[in-house]
Structure formats: structure tokens, C-alpha cells
CSV table of C-alpha atoms in Angstrom, one decimal:
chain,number,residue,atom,x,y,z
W,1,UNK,CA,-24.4,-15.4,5.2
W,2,UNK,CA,-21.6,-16.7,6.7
W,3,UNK,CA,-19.7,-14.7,9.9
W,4,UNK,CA,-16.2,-14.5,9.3
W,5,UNK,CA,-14.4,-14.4,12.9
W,6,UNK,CA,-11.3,-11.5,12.5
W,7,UNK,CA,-9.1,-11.8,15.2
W,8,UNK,CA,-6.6,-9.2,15.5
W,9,UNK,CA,-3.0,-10.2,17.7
W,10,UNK,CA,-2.0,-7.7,19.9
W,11,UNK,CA,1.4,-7.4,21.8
W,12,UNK,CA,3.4,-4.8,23.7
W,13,UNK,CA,4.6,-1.6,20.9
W,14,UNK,CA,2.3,-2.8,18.4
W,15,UNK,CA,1.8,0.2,16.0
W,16,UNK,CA,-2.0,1.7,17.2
W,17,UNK,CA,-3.1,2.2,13.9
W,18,UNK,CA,-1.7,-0.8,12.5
W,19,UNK,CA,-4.8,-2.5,14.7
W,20,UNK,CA,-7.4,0.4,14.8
W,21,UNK,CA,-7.4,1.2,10.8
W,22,UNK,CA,-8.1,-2.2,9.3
W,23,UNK,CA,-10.1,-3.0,13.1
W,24,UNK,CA,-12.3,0.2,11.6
W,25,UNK,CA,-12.7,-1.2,8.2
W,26,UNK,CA,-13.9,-4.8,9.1
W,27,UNK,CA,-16.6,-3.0,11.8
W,28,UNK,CA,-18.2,-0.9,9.7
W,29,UNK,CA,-19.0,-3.8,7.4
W,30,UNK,CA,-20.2,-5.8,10.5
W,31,UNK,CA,-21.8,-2.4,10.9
W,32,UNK,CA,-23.5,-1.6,7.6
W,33,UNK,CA,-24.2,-5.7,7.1
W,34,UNK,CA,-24.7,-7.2,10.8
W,35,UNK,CA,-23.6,-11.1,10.8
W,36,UNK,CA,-20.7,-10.4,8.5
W,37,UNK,CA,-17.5,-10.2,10.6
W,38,UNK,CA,-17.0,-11.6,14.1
W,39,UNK,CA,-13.7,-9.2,15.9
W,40,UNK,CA,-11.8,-10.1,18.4
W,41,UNK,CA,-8.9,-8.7,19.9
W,42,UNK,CA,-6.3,-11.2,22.1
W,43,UNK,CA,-2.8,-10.8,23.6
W,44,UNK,CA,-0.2,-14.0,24.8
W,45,UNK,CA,-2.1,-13.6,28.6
W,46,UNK,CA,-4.8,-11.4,27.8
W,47,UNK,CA,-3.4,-8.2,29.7
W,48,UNK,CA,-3.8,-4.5,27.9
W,49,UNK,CA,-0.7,-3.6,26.1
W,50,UNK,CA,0.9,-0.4,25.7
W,51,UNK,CA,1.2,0.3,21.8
W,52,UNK,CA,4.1,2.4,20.6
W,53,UNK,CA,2.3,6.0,20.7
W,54,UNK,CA,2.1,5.1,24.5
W,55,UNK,CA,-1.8,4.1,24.2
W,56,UNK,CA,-3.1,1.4,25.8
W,57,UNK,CA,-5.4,-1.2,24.0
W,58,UNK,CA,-7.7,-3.6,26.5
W,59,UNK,CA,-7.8,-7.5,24.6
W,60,UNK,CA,-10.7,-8.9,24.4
W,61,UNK,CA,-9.4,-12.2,25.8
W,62,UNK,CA,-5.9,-14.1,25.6
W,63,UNK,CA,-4.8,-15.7,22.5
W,64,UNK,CA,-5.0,-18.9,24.1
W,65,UNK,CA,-9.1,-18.8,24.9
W,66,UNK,CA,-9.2,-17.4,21.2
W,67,UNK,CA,-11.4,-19.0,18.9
W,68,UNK,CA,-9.8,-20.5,15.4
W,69,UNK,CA,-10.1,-17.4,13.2
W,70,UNK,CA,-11.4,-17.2,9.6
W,71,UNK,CA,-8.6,-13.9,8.9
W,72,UNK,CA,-5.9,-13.6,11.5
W,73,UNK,CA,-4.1,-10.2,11.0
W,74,UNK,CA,-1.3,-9.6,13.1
W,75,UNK,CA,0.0,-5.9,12.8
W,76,UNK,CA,3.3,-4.4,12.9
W,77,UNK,CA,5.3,-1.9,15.2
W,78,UNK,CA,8.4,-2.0,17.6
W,79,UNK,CA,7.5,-4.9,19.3
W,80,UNK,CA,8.2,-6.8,16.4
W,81,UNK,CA,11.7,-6.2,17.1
W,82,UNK,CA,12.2,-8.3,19.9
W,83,UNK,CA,8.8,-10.6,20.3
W,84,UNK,CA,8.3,-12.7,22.9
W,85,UNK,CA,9.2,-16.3,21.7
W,86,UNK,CA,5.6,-17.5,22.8
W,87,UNK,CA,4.2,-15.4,20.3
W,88,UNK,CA,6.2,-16.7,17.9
W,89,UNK,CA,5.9,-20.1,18.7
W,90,UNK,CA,1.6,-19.2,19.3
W,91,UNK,CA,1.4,-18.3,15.4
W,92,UNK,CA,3.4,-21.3,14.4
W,93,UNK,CA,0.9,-23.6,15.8
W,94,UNK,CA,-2.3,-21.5,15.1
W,95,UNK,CA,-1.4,-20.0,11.7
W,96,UNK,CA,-2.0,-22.5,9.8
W,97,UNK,CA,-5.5,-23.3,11.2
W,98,UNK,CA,-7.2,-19.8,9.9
W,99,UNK,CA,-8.2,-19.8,6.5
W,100,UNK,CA,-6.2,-16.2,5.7
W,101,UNK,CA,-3.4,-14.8,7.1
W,102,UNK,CA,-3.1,-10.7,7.2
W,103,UNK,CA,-0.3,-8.7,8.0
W,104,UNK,CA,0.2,-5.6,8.2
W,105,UNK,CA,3.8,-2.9,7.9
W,106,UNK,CA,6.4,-5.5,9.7
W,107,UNK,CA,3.7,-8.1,11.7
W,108,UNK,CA,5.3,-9.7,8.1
W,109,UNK,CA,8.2,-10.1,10.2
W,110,UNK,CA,6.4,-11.6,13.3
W,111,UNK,CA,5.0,-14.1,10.2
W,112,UNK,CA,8.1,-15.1,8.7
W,113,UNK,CA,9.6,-16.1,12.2
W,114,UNK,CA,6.9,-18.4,12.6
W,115,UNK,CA,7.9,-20.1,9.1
W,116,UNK,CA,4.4,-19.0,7.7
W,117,UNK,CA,5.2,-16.9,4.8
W,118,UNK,CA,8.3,-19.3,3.7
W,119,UNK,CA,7.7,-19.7,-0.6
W,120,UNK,CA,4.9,-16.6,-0.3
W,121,UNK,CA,5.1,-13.5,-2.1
W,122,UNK,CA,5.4,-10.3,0.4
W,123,UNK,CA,5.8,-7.3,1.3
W,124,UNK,CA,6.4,-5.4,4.2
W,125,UNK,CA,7.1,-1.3,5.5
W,126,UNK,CA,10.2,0.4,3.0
W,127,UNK,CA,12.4,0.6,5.8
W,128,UNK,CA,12.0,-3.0,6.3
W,129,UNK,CA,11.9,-5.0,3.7
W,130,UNK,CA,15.7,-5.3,2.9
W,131,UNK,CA,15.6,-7.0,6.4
W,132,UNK,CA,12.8,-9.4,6.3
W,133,UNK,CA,14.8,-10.2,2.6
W,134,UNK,CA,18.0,-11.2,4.4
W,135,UNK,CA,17.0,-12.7,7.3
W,136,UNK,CA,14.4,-14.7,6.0
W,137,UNK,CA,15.4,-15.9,2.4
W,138,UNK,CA,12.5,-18.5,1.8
W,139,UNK,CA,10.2,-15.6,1.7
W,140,UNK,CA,10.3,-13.7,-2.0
W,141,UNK,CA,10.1,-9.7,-0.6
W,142,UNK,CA,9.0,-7.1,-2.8
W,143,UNK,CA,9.9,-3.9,-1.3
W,144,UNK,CA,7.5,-1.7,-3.5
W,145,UNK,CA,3.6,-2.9,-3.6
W,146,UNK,CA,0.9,-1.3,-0.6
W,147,UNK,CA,0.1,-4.5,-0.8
W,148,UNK,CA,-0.1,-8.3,-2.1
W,149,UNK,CA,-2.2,-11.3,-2.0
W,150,UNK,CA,-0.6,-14.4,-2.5
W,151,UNK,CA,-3.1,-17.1,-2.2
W,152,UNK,CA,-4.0,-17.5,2.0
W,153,UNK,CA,-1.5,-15.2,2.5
W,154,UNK,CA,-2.1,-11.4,2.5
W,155,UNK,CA,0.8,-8.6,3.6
W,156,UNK,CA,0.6,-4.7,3.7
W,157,UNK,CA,3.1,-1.8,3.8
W,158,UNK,CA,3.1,0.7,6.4
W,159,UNK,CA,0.3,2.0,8.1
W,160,UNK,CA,-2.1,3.1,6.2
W,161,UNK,CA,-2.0,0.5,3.8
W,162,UNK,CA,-3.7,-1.7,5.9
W,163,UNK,CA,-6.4,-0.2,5.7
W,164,UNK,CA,-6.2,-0.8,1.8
W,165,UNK,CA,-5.6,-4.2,2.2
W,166,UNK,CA,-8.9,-4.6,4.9
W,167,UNK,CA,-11.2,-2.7,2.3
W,168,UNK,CA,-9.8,-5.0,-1.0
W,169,UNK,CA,-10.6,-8.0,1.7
W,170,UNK,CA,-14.1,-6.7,2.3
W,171,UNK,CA,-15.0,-6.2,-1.4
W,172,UNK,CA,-13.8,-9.8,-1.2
W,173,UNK,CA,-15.9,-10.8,1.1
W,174,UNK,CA,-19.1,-9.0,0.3
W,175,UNK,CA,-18.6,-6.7,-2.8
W,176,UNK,CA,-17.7,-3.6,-4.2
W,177,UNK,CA,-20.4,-1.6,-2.5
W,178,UNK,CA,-19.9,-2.6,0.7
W,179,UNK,CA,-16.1,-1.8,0.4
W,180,UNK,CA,-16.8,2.1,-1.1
W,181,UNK,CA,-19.2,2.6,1.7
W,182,UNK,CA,-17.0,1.9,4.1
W,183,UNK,CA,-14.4,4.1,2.5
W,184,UNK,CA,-16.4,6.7,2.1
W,185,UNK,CA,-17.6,7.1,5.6
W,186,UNK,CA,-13.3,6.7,6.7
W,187,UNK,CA,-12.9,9.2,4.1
W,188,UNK,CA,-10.1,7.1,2.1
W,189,UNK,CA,-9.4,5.8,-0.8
W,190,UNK,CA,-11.0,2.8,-2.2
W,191,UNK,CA,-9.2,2.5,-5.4
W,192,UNK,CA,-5.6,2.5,-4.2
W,193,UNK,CA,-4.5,-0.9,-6.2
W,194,UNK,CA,-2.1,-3.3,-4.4
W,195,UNK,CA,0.6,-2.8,-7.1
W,196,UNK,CA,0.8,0.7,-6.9
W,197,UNK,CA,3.8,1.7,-5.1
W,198,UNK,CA,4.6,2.6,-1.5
W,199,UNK,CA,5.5,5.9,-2.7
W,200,UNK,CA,3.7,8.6,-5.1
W,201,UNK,CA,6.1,10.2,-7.9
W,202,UNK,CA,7.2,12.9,-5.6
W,203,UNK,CA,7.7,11.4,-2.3
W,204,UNK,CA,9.9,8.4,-4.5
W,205,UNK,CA,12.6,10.3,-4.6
W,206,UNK,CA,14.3,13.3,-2.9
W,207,UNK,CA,13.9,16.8,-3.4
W,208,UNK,CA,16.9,18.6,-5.0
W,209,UNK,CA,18.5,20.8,-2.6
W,210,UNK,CA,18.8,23.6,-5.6
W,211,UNK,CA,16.3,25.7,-6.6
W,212,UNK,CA,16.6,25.5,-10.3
W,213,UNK,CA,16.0,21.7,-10.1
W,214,UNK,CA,13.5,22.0,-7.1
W,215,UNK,CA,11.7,24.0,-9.5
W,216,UNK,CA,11.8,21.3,-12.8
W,217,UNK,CA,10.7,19.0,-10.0
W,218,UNK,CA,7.6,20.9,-9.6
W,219,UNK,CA,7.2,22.1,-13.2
W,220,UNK,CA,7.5,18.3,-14.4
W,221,UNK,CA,4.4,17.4,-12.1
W,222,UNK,CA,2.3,20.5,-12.6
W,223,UNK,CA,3.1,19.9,-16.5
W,224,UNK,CA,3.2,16.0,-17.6
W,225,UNK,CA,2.0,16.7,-20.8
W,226,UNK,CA,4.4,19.5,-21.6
W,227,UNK,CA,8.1,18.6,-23.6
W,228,UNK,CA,9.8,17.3,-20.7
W,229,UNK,CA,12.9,16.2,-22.9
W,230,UNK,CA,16.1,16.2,-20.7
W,231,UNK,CA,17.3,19.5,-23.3
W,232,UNK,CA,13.7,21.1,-22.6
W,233,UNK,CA,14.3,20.7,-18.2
W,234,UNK,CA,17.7,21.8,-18.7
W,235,UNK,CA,16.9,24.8,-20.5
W,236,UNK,CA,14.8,26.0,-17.9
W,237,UNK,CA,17.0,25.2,-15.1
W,238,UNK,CA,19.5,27.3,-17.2
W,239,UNK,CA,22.2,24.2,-17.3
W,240,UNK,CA,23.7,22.3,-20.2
W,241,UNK,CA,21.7,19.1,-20.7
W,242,UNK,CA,24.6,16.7,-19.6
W,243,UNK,CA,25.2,18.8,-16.7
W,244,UNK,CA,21.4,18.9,-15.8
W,245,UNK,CA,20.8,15.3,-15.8
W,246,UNK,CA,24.1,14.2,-13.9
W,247,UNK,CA,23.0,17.0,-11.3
W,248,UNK,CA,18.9,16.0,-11.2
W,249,UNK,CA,20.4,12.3,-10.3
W,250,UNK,CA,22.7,13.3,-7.5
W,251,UNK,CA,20.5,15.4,-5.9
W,252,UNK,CA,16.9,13.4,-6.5
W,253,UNK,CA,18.6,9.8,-6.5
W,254,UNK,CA,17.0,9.0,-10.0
W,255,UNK,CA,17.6,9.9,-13.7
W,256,UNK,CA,15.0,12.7,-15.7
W,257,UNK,CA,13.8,10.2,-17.5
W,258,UNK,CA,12.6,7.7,-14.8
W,259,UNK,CA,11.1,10.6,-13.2
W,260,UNK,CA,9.3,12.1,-15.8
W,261,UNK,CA,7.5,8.6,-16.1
W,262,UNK,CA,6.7,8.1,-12.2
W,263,UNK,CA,4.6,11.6,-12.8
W,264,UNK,CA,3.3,11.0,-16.0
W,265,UNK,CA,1.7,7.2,-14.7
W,266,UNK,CA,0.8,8.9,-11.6
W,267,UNK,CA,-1.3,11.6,-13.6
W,268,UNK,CA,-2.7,9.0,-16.1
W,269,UNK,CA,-3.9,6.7,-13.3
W,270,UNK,CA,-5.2,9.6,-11.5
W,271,UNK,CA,-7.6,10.6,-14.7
W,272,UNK,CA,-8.3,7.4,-15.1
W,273,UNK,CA,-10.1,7.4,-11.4
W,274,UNK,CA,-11.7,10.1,-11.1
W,275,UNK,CA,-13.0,11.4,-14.4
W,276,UNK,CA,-14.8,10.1,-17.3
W,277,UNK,CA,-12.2,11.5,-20.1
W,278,UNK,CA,-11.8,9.2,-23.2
W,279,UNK,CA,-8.3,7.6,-23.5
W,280,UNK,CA,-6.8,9.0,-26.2
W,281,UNK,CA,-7.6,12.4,-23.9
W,282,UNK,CA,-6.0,11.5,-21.2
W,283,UNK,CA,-2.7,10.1,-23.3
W,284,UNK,CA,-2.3,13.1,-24.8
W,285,UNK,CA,-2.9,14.9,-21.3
W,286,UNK,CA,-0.1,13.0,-19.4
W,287,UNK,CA,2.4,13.5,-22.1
W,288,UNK,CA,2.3,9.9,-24.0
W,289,UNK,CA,1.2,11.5,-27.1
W,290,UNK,CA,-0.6,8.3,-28.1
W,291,UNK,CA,-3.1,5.6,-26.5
W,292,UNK,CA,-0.2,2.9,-27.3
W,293,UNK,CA,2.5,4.7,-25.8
W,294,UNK,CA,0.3,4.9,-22.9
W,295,UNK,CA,-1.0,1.0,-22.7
W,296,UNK,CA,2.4,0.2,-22.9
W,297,UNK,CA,3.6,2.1,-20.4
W,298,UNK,CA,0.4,0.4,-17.9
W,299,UNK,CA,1.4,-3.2,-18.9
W,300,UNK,CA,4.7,-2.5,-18.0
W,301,UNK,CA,4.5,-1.0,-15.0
W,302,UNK,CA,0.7,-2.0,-13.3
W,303,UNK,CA,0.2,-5.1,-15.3
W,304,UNK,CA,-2.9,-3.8,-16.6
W,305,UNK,CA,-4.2,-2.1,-19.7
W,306,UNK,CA,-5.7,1.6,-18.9
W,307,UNK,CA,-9.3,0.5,-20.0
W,308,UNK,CA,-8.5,-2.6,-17.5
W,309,UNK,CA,-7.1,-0.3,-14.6
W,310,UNK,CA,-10.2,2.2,-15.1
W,311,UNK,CA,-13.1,-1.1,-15.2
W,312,UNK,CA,-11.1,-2.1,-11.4
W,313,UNK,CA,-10.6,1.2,-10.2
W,314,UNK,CA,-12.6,3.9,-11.2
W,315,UNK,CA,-15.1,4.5,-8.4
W,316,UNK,CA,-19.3,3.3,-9.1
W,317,UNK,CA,-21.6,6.3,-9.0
W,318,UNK,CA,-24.0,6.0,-6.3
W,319,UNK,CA,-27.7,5.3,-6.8
């Protein structure tokens, strides 16, 4: 089996768990299959740096004494803000010698001032990726994905996402088994897809400062198969309908309709996953009436099928 060396670039107000979630993923497969992954940590001298949350992180050695890495993931965090121009000009030179580059919430950015992700396929933290858009127009941004692999070239959103990215680079690696192990035992999801959104149905939008439509909010994701026409919701927030759906956009920064589908994809996918319900069930149960209506509504928005989403995501029963 070949070791893959993982070495992970540390500088001053790097985001802790930027390093220390995928960091966890990639040990416990060296840890559940010893030879796999070789880990190294490095800064620009090779002096601890003080992360963002004010902890301080001890490199294993200075980035130039590192060795040429099979996955260089460089992670995000204020002190991508304002890097220090031989960091910049380090990952210019030595990206291109590892055979995958990993980013993770805005070490996209630290990336795309090196010219590395010019002509890729990205994505970075929300807040961010307007930014990285402008001020680096060679790079094609999209704002919504946890996640996206674009051939040598792998970027997360915030946070926890890299941790999605490090287990979908595992199963990679190794396989599927390895991957939901190592999930398991971090308690996380192994399933989360790249091209599911940074956001789930609720937290994509605001919450309505009224009650009445605070409560439709919570009524259209407790019910997703339930008649959740725009006359139905604004019957039971007691408006007019063209009243009701002027007011739900205003105050939630989307239209009925485009939330009503968020939740009823969200639900679908989440049946999908975790149980063993036949299609046509879950259709009917997320409100799409029909198995079409609901394929249609996958390819559009996943780029799968549901039978294909369920084969890549729904979790393997352990033996």
C-alpha cells in the first residue's frame, strides 16, 4: 500500500479546526490502516502559531524542510486576510509539485493568490466567496457546494466541511469502509454529498420576524407532504394569498414556492439516507405526489436520480 504524505500549512490566525478536523480524519485512517497516510504539520520558519481562537499549534517542522506532499491542504481563517507574501510565494513554487491540492473555508483564497486555482472550479466559506469571485476572476466560484473536486484540485466551505471533504478523500483513497469508520468514531456524517448546499432549508434563509409566518415556516418543515399551496400557507397565517407571499419574501428573503422545495428535497434526501422506504413512499411523503415529480426535482437540483443519490449515500450496514 502506498503512504500518502498529508502535510497540513499552518500560519498565524489559521482557523483551529480548519487543521484539527480533516488532521482527525486522515489519523484515524493511518490509525485504523497503519502505512496509509504520512502527517505533517509546517509553518514559513517552523515556529508555533497562535490560531484565531487564541490556541497555539506546535509545527512539526518549517515548510521549507517539508517533504513534497502527496495532498497539501492549506486551511482557512483570519490570517488569510493579510498572508505573509512568503507564504504566498512558498505555495506558488511547491503547489504544483503535490499531486492534490486541499483547501479548506478561505485557505481557497491563500490558493488563488498563488495562481493555483486559476481555470478550477471552487468554492470557498459563504461569506467569502463573492470576494475570492472578484478579486480573482480566473477562478470559476460557486458560492453554494460544502464542497468540490475539480480534478487535482479539491476546496471546502467553512469549517466543518472539511472534514467532509477529508472523509470523501479517504473513501478515495482506501474505500468506503474505511471512510464510515472514521465517521462513526468522529460521530459525523459520512454521507453529506459535495453538492449539497452550505446551508440546510431552514438555515438558507431568515426567519420571519412575525409569528404567523414564523409559524408556516415551521409548519412547512414539520409537514412537507401536506398542501403547502401559497392559498393553503396563507390561510393559516390568516392573510390574503398575495399578501402572504409578498410578506413570506420580505421577511425570509425567498418566495413560498422556492422554500417549500428547499424542505421538501431536504426531507426526501434525508429518507433516502437513513431508511429503507421504497420511492414511491418517500415521494408521496415529501409532498411530490409522484416518483417523476420527485426524480425531476433530484436531477435538477443534485444531479442525481434518487435511486442514484440513495446507491452513493445511503449508509452500508455493518457486518
Amino acid at each position: 500500500m502506498t503512504q500518502r504524505t498529508v502535510l497540513v500549512v499552518l500560519f498565524d490566525e489559521v482557523q483551529s479546526l480548519d487543521v484539527t478536523g480533516p488532521l482527525e480524519v486522515f489519523a484515524g485512517a493511518e490509525h485504523h490502516t497503519p502505512g496509509t497516510y504520512r502527517i505533517r504539520t509546517a509553518s514559513l520558519d517552523g515556529a508555533p502559531v497562535r490560531t484565531s481562537s487564541g490556541l497555539t499549534l506546535v509545527p512539526d517542522l518549517a515548510l521549507s524542510d517539508a517533504p513534497v506532499p502527496h495532498t497539501l491542504l492549506v486551511p482557512g481563517g483570519q490570517g488569510t486576510r493579510r498572508p505573509d507574501p512568503r507564504l504566498t510565494e512558498w505555495l506558488r513554487v511547491n503547489g504544483p509539485r503535490a499531486e492534490r491540492l486541499v483547501s479548506v473555508c478561505t485557505g481557497a483564497i491563500l490558493l488563488a493568490e498563488a495562481g493555483l486555482l486559476d481555470g478550477h472550479r471552487v468554492t470557498t466559506h459563504w461569506a467569502y466567496s463573492d470576494t475570492l469571485a472578484r478579486d480573482h476572476p480566473a477562478v470559476d466560484v460557486e458560492p453554494d457546494p460544502i464542497y468540490i473536486r475539480d480534478g487535482s484540485v479539491a476546496t471546502s466551505a467553512g469549517v466543518t466541511s472539511g472534514i467532509d471533504l477529508a472523509l470523501a478523500l479517504v473513501e478515495e483513497d482506501l474505500d468506503r469502509d474505511v471512510a464510515l469508520t472514521i465517521a462513526r468514531y468522529l460521530v459525523v456524517f459520512l454521507r453529506r454529498p459535495g453538492n449539497q448546499a452550505q446551508f440546510s432549508a431552514q438555515l438558507a434563509v431568515q426567519t420571519a420576524r412575525r409569528e404567523p409566518l414564523r409559524e408556516v415556516q415551521r409548519w412547512i418543515s414539520e409537514h412537507p407532504g401536506a398542501d403547502l399551496s401559497v392559498e393553503s400557507l396563507a390561510a393559516r397565517a390568516r392573510l390574503s394569498p398575495r399578501h402572504f407571499a409578498r410578506a413570506f419574501q420580505a421577511e425570509t428573503g425567498t418566495t413560498p414556492g422556492r422554500y417549500v422545495d428547499r424542505v421538501r428535497l431536504e426531507h426526501a434526501r434525508r429518507l433516502l439516507e437513513d431508511t429503507t422506504d421504497g420511492v414511491e413512499e418517500i415521494s408521496r411523503a415529501s409532498g411530490y405526489g409522484t416518483p417523476e415529480a420527485m426524480r425531476r426535482a433530484f436531477v435538477r437540483t443534485l444531479g442525481a436520480s434518487p435511486a442514484e443519490y440513495r446507491r452513493r449515500f445511503h449508509p452500508v450496514p455493518a457486518h
